[in-house]
Short mmCIF file of C-alpha atoms and ligand atoms in Angstrom, two decimals:
data_model
loop_
_atom_site.label_atom_id
_atom_site.label_comp_id
_atom_site.label_asym_id
_atom_site.label_seq_id
_atom_site.Cartn_x
_atom_site.Cartn_y
_atom_site.Cartn_z
CA MET A 1394 -32.66 -0.19 11.70
CA ASN A 1395 -32.69 -4.14 12.25
CA GLN A 1396 -28.37 -3.80 13.42
CA ARG A 1397 -26.16 -6.97 12.23
CA PRO A 1398 -24.68 -7.78 15.15
CA VAL A 1399 -20.79 -9.05 13.95
CA ILE A 1400 -17.07 -9.25 15.85
CA ILE A 1401 -14.40 -7.76 13.67
CA ASP A 1402 -10.97 -10.17 14.08
CA THR A 1403 -7.76 -8.36 11.91
CA ASP A 1404 -4.35 -7.42 12.11
CA PRO A 1405 -4.31 -3.16 11.47
CA GLY A 1406 -3.56 -2.74 9.31
CA ILE A 1407 -3.62 0.21 6.54
CA ASP A 1408 -6.59 -1.40 4.98
CA ASP A 1409 -8.19 -2.75 8.39
CA ALA A 1410 -8.13 0.88 9.38
CA LEU A 1411 -10.21 2.24 7.08
CA ALA A 1412 -13.20 -1.48 6.97
CA ILE A 1413 -12.85 -0.86 10.46
CA ALA A 1414 -13.74 2.71 10.40
CA ILE A 1415 -16.62 2.40 8.08
CA ALA A 1416 -17.89 -0.86 10.61
CA LEU A 1417 -18.39 1.35 13.42
CA PHE A 1418 -19.42 4.46 11.31
CA ALA A 1419 -22.47 2.26 10.01
CA GLU A 1420 -25.62 2.07 11.37
CA GLU A 1421 -26.99 -1.96 9.83
CA LEU A 1422 -23.80 -3.66 12.04
CA ASP A 1423 -23.46 -3.50 15.85
CA VAL A 1424 -19.67 -4.41 16.64
CA ARG A 1425 -19.96 -6.32 19.18
CA LEU A 1426 -15.93 -7.68 19.67
CA ILE A 1427 -12.92 -6.76 17.78
CA THR A 1428 -10.01 -8.97 17.77
CA THR A 1429 -6.69 -8.68 16.87
CA VAL A 1430 -3.85 -11.63 15.48
CA ALA A 1431 -0.51 -11.55 13.93
CA GLY A 1432 0.07 -10.87 10.46
CA ASN A 1433 0.10 -7.22 9.24
CA VAL A 1434 2.28 -6.46 12.34
CA SER A 1435 3.36 -8.51 15.07
CA LEU A 1436 0.41 -9.32 17.84
CA GLU A 1437 1.32 -6.31 19.97
CA ASN A 1438 1.41 -4.12 17.20
CA VAL A 1439 -1.88 -4.58 16.37
CA THR A 1440 -3.49 -4.92 19.56
CA GLY A 1441 -2.62 -1.55 20.28
CA ASN A 1442 -2.74 0.10 17.21
CA ALA A 1443 -6.51 -1.68 17.08
CA LEU A 1444 -7.02 0.34 20.96
CA ARG A 1445 -5.28 3.92 19.25
CA LEU A 1446 -8.77 3.29 16.22
CA LEU A 1447 -11.13 3.03 18.71
CA ARG A 1448 -10.05 6.07 20.84
CA PHE A 1449 -9.20 8.01 17.19
CA PHE A 1450 -13.49 7.11 16.28
CA GLU A 1451 -14.48 8.54 20.04
CA LYS A 1452 -15.78 3.94 20.01
CA GLU A 1453 -16.56 1.81 22.62
CA VAL A 1454 -15.50 -1.77 21.12
CA PRO A 1455 -14.05 -4.39 22.99
CA VAL A 1456 -11.02 -4.92 22.35
CA ALA A 1457 -9.41 -8.92 23.38
CA LYS A 1458 -5.83 -9.96 22.40
CA GLY A 1459 -5.36 -13.26 20.22
CA ALA A 1460 -3.13 -15.51 19.27
CA ALA A 1461 0.64 -14.44 18.31
CA GLN A 1462 1.43 -16.72 15.67
CA PRO A 1463 -0.09 -19.56 13.40
CA LEU A 1464 -1.02 -22.72 14.49
CA ILE A 1465 2.50 -23.88 12.43
CA ALA A 1466 4.02 -22.05 9.19
CA GLU A 1467 6.42 -19.75 10.09
CA PHE A 1468 5.59 -16.52 11.18
CA VAL A 1469 6.59 -13.59 8.48
CA ASP A 1470 5.17 -10.03 8.89
CA ALA A 1471 4.00 -8.00 5.87
CA SER A 1472 5.20 -4.49 7.81
CA ASN A 1473 7.00 -3.92 4.17
CA VAL A 1474 3.56 -2.79 3.07
CA HIS A 1475 1.64 -1.37 6.05
CA GLY A 1476 5.38 0.07 7.38
CA LYS A 1477 7.19 -0.75 10.64
CA THR A 1478 4.11 -0.16 12.92
CA GLY A 1479 1.17 -1.43 11.45
CA MET A 1480 -0.17 1.79 10.95
CA GLU A 1481 2.61 4.26 9.58
CA GLY A 1482 2.13 7.69 8.18
CA TYR A 1483 -0.17 9.66 10.57
CA ASP A 1484 0.09 10.56 14.62
CA PHE A 1485 -2.79 8.57 15.94
CA PRO A 1486 -3.34 9.28 19.55
CA GLU A 1487 -2.62 6.53 22.62
CA PRO A 1488 -4.17 3.61 23.10
CA ASP A 1489 -6.98 3.03 24.92
CA MET A 1490 -5.67 0.58 27.23
CA SER A 1491 -9.26 0.36 28.90
CA LEU A 1492 -10.76 -1.03 26.07
CA LEU A 1493 -8.74 -3.89 26.18
CA LEU A 1494 -10.38 -7.11 27.83
CA GLU A 1495 -8.08 -9.71 30.13
CA GLU A 1496 -10.02 -12.97 28.13
CA HIS A 1497 -7.79 -13.99 25.34
CA ALA A 1498 -9.73 -13.64 21.82
CA VAL A 1499 -10.81 -16.84 21.47
CA ASN A 1500 -12.44 -16.59 25.11
CA ALA A 1501 -14.03 -13.56 24.05
CA MET A 1502 -15.43 -14.70 21.00
CA ARG A 1503 -17.12 -17.75 22.84
CA ARG A 1504 -18.79 -15.71 24.68
CA VAL A 1505 -20.30 -13.05 23.49
CA ILE A 1506 -21.36 -15.51 20.29
CA MET A 1507 -22.88 -17.79 22.90
CA GLU A 1508 -24.14 -14.12 24.54
CA SER A 1509 -26.29 -13.24 21.50
CA PRO A 1510 -30.08 -13.62 20.78
CA GLU A 1511 -29.77 -13.25 17.44
CA PRO A 1512 -26.22 -15.00 15.59
CA ILE A 1513 -23.05 -13.56 15.24
CA THR A 1514 -21.68 -12.49 12.31
CA LEU A 1515 -17.97 -13.32 12.00
CA VAL A 1516 -15.73 -10.69 9.89
CA THR A 1517 -12.18 -12.07 9.28
CA ILE A 1518 -9.44 -9.70 7.37
CA ALA A 1519 -6.05 -11.04 8.87
CA ALA A 1520 -5.79 -14.84 9.35
CA LEU A 1521 -7.88 -17.55 10.74
CA THR A 1522 -5.57 -17.97 13.31
CA ASN A 1523 -7.73 -17.07 16.38
CA ILE A 1524 -11.11 -18.76 14.26
CA ALA A 1525 -10.05 -22.59 13.85
CA LEU A 1526 -8.33 -21.92 17.75
CA LEU A 1527 -12.07 -21.58 18.64
CA PHE A 1528 -13.28 -23.92 16.25
CA ALA A 1529 -11.83 -26.46 18.03
CA MET A 1530 -11.94 -25.66 21.45
CA TYR A 1531 -15.13 -24.64 21.34
CA PRO A 1532 -16.98 -25.91 18.96
CA GLU A 1533 -20.05 -25.04 19.72
CA VAL A 1534 -19.88 -21.89 18.40
CA LYS A 1535 -20.73 -22.83 15.22
CA ARG A 1536 -24.47 -23.09 15.85
CA ASN A 1537 -24.96 -19.01 16.62
CA ILE A 1538 -22.90 -17.71 13.86
CA ARG A 1539 -24.87 -17.01 11.09
CA GLU A 1540 -21.48 -16.46 8.27
CA ILE A 1541 -18.04 -15.72 8.33
CA VAL A 1542 -17.38 -13.48 5.89
CA MET A 1543 -13.44 -13.06 5.17
CA MET A 1544 -10.74 -11.19 2.88
CA GLY A 1545 -8.77 -13.70 2.34
CA GLY A 1546 -7.68 -15.94 -0.37
CA SER A 1547 -8.15 -16.37 -4.39
CA ALA A 1548 -8.81 -17.65 -7.39
CA SER A 1549 -6.27 -16.11 -8.98
CA ARG A 1550 -3.35 -15.43 -7.65
CA GLY A 1551 -1.20 -14.21 -5.09
CA ASN A 1552 -0.08 -12.01 -3.02
CA LYS A 1553 2.00 -13.32 -0.76
CA GLY A 1554 3.64 -16.15 -2.69
CA VAL A 1555 2.66 -16.94 -6.85
CA MET A 1556 -0.67 -18.91 -5.31
CA SER A 1557 -1.20 -17.14 -2.08
CA GLU A 1558 -2.90 -14.64 -1.07
CA PHE A 1559 -1.82 -12.54 2.27
CA ASN A 1560 -4.40 -13.95 5.31
CA VAL A 1561 -4.41 -17.15 3.98
CA GLY A 1562 -0.82 -17.70 3.09
CA THR A 1563 -0.06 -16.34 6.45
CA ASP A 1564 -1.69 -19.59 8.25
CA PRO A 1565 -2.81 -22.64 5.36
CA GLU A 1566 -3.90 -24.49 8.61
CA ALA A 1567 -5.94 -22.36 10.12
CA ALA A 1568 -7.89 -21.25 7.00
CA GLN A 1569 -8.11 -24.83 5.82
CA VAL A 1570 -10.35 -25.56 9.47
CA VAL A 1571 -12.01 -23.04 8.85
CA PHE A 1572 -13.62 -23.76 4.70
CA GLN A 1573 -14.21 -27.50 6.52
CA SER A 1574 -15.68 -26.65 9.29
CA GLY A 1575 -19.36 -26.45 7.75
CA VAL A 1576 -20.00 -22.86 8.99
CA PRO A 1577 -21.44 -20.99 6.08
CA ILE A 1578 -18.70 -19.07 4.66
CA VAL A 1579 -18.80 -14.84 2.20
CA MET A 1580 -14.61 -15.26 0.42
CA ALA A 1581 -14.57 -12.58 -0.67
CA GLY A 1582 -10.14 -12.70 -1.50
CA LEU A 1583 -7.70 -10.98 -3.97
CA ASP A 1584 -10.34 -11.65 -6.74
CA VAL A 1585 -12.14 -8.28 -5.61
CA GLY A 1586 -9.08 -7.67 -3.48
CA LEU A 1587 -7.27 -6.12 -6.65
CA LYS A 1588 -9.79 -4.54 -8.22
CA ALA A 1589 -11.27 -2.63 -5.09
CA LEU A 1590 -9.54 0.97 -5.46
CA VAL A 1591 -9.21 4.05 -4.48
CA LEU A 1592 -7.40 6.85 -7.47
CA PRO A 1593 -5.66 9.56 -6.46
CA GLU A 1594 -9.02 11.63 -6.69
CA ASP A 1595 -10.56 9.76 -4.55
CA SER A 1596 -7.85 10.60 -1.91
CA GLU A 1597 -8.22 14.69 -3.01
CA GLU A 1598 -11.79 13.67 -1.84
CA ILE A 1599 -11.42 12.00 1.41
CA LYS A 1600 -8.40 14.59 2.55
CA ASN A 1601 -11.28 17.02 3.03
CA MET A 1602 -13.90 13.67 4.58
CA GLY A 1603 -13.04 14.91 7.72
CA LYS A 1604 -10.92 14.74 10.70
CA THR A 1605 -10.79 10.17 9.99
CA GLY A 1606 -10.87 11.58 5.54
CA ASP A 1607 -7.39 13.31 6.59
CA MET A 1608 -6.39 10.18 9.07
CA ALA A 1609 -7.23 7.78 5.73
CA TRP A 1610 -5.15 10.49 3.92
CA HIS A 1611 -1.85 10.46 4.73
CA LEU A 1612 -1.70 6.64 6.05
CA PHE A 1613 -2.94 6.85 1.88
CA ARG A 1614 0.90 7.57 1.80
CA ARG A 1615 2.66 4.78 2.78
CA TYR A 1616 0.44 1.96 2.52
CA ARG A 1617 2.52 -0.35 -0.38
CA GLY A 1618 -0.69 -1.83 -1.04
CA GLY A 1619 -1.01 -0.81 -4.38
CA SER A 1620 0.40 2.71 -5.78
CA PHE A 1621 -0.79 6.22 -4.48
CA GLN A 1622 -1.09 6.69 -8.64
CA THR A 1623 -3.12 3.86 -10.56
CA GLY A 1624 -4.53 2.85 -7.02
CA LEU A 1625 -4.64 1.90 -3.89
CA LYS A 1626 -5.89 -1.84 -2.56
CA MET A 1627 -8.46 -1.50 0.08
CA TYR A 1628 -8.56 -5.31 0.50
CA ASP A 1629 -10.23 -5.26 3.42
CA SER A 1630 -12.79 -2.62 2.28
CA CYS A 1631 -14.10 -5.41 0.04
CA ALA A 1632 -16.02 -7.86 4.06
CA ILE A 1633 -17.17 -4.37 4.88
CA ALA A 1634 -18.73 -3.93 1.66
CA TYR A 1635 -19.78 -7.50 0.90
CA LEU A 1636 -22.09 -7.13 4.16
CA LEU A 1637 -23.70 -3.00 3.29
CA CYS A 1638 -23.74 -3.68 0.03
CA PRO A 1639 -23.71 -7.31 -1.73
CA GLU A 1640 -25.26 -5.98 -4.99
CA LEU A 1641 -21.47 -4.88 -5.94
CA PHE A 1642 -20.36 -8.63 -6.43
CA THR A 1643 -20.72 -11.36 -8.54
CA VAL A 1644 -20.72 -14.43 -5.80
CA GLU A 1645 -20.95 -18.54 -7.13
CA GLU A 1646 -20.74 -21.00 -4.76
CA THR A 1647 -18.38 -23.11 -5.16
CA TYR A 1648 -16.30 -25.92 -3.11
CA VAL A 1649 -12.91 -24.29 -1.84
CA GLU A 1650 -9.67 -25.94 0.11
CA VAL A 1651 -6.30 -24.89 0.90
CA GLU A 1652 -3.05 -26.53 -0.27
CA LEU A 1653 -0.88 -27.05 2.32
CA ARG A 1654 2.08 -29.56 0.95
CA GLY A 1655 2.58 -28.64 -2.61
CA SER A 1656 5.40 -26.66 -3.06
CA LEU A 1657 5.14 -23.77 -4.96
CA THR A 1658 1.63 -23.29 -4.25
CA ALA A 1659 1.28 -23.79 -0.16
CA GLY A 1660 -1.53 -21.67 1.11
CA CYS A 1661 -3.32 -21.12 -1.70
CA THR A 1662 -6.83 -21.40 -2.06
CA VAL A 1663 -8.30 -23.89 -4.81
CA VAL A 1664 -11.11 -22.75 -5.70
CA ASP A 1665 -13.11 -25.71 -7.66
CA LEU A 1666 -15.25 -23.40 -10.27
CA LYS A 1667 -15.78 -25.84 -12.42
CA ASN A 1668 -16.51 -28.60 -9.98
CA TYR A 1669 -14.18 -30.78 -11.12
CA LEU A 1670 -13.42 -32.47 -7.47
CA HIS A 1671 -17.38 -32.94 -6.95
CA LYS A 1672 -17.87 -32.19 -3.64
CA THR A 1673 -20.71 -30.11 -2.23
CA PRO A 1674 -19.65 -26.15 -1.96
CA ASN A 1675 -18.49 -24.60 1.05
CA ALA A 1676 -18.05 -21.08 0.17
CA LYS A 1677 -19.85 -17.84 -1.60
CA VAL A 1678 -17.06 -16.51 -3.49
CA CYS A 1679 -16.46 -13.48 -4.53
CA THR A 1680 -15.93 -13.44 -8.35
CA ASP A 1681 -16.18 -10.15 -8.82
CA ILE A 1682 -16.30 -6.64 -8.71
CA ASP A 1683 -18.14 -3.52 -10.11
CA GLY A 1684 -14.75 -1.04 -9.22
CA GLU A 1685 -16.34 2.16 -10.35
CA LYS A 1686 -19.53 1.54 -7.86
CA PHE A 1687 -16.84 0.64 -4.80
CA ARG A 1688 -14.73 3.49 -5.26
CA VAL A 1689 -18.03 5.44 -5.18
CA TRP A 1690 -19.73 3.34 -1.54
CA PHE A 1691 -16.36 3.74 -0.88
CA ARG A 1692 -15.84 7.76 -0.93
CA GLN A 1693 -19.24 7.93 0.67
CA ALA A 1694 -19.21 4.95 3.42
CA LEU A 1695 -16.40 6.64 4.80
CA ALA A 1696 -18.14 10.16 5.05
CA LYS A 1697 -19.58 9.11 7.31
CA CYS A 1698 -17.31 8.18 9.90
CA ILE A 1699 -16.17 11.77 12.07
C1 BDR B 1122 -4.77 -8.87 3.26
O1 BDR B 1122 -3.06 -8.71 4.37
C2 BDR B 1122 -3.62 -8.27 4.20
O2 BDR B 1122 -2.46 -7.15 4.42
C3 BDR B 1122 -3.90 -6.88 4.67
O3 BDR B 1122 -4.03 -6.34 5.34
C4 BDR B 1122 -5.69 -7.42 3.75
O4 BDR B 1122 -6.13 -8.01 5.66
C5 BDR B 1122 -4.22 -9.23 1.51
O5 BDR B 1122 -4.38 -9.49 0.84
CA1 CA B 1123 -5.95 -7.35 7.16
#
């Protein structure tokens, strides 16, 4: 099978952990590099978590550490959602330090992108700081990027602020650089993330799916992205679901810009679905997801893990 080469930029993160699990065991994907960025918790913690996950999954994917803080905004983490360590609830093995590159994430991404014979897909499931730095430092990489599939933004409400989604709201300037970059973008934001739920009956089934299922169940008990009883939000898995099962989504091509200065709206994505601004579309925005089909897909995808 022709595998699709991807780089995952992440801040694990409980929902990141599940998205990474699915990506690592999907035969359609070739995860060439994992890069980390401060977000759900500190850079040190998210990098350690990525390395813990790789040891847990017995996978040898190189990891490169990226930005420790947003470009301009003050850094505020989401440890209230993911716990102090970012993956609270499960006793993970020690990080596999042999996988940690000495290169900075931006340099590692540049190398992997430029060396690849086929264009790379960037899967971003965290703040966009590393990607903005990559485009500022090495704009030539854009030629060999197939698309960015992003969990971030919202065409409606926020989850960091009234209007701002966490990944875009954490580093709005970086997100704006990415949306204005000219690289094809798929935005799987809160419009789908809030509906990509794991219900209690799913958790019960997942619990018995080998060691990944057991790990997931323990993380689910601790995760505060939604509620164990009424539905846990698998935001970051939406980006992976788009790659593996795009038919789950309703997609509209439109223009997106990030509000940088609004006193109540800074960090929100302005998604011009009605074309008020008469701008050329710069993103495919996932406006809806079939939640029932997502639940089935998610369970089947997790069942492929060890
Ligand atoms: C995003 O914010 C983070 O807390 C999650 O990991 C996800 O990437 C959802 O808004
Ligand atoms: Ca994340």
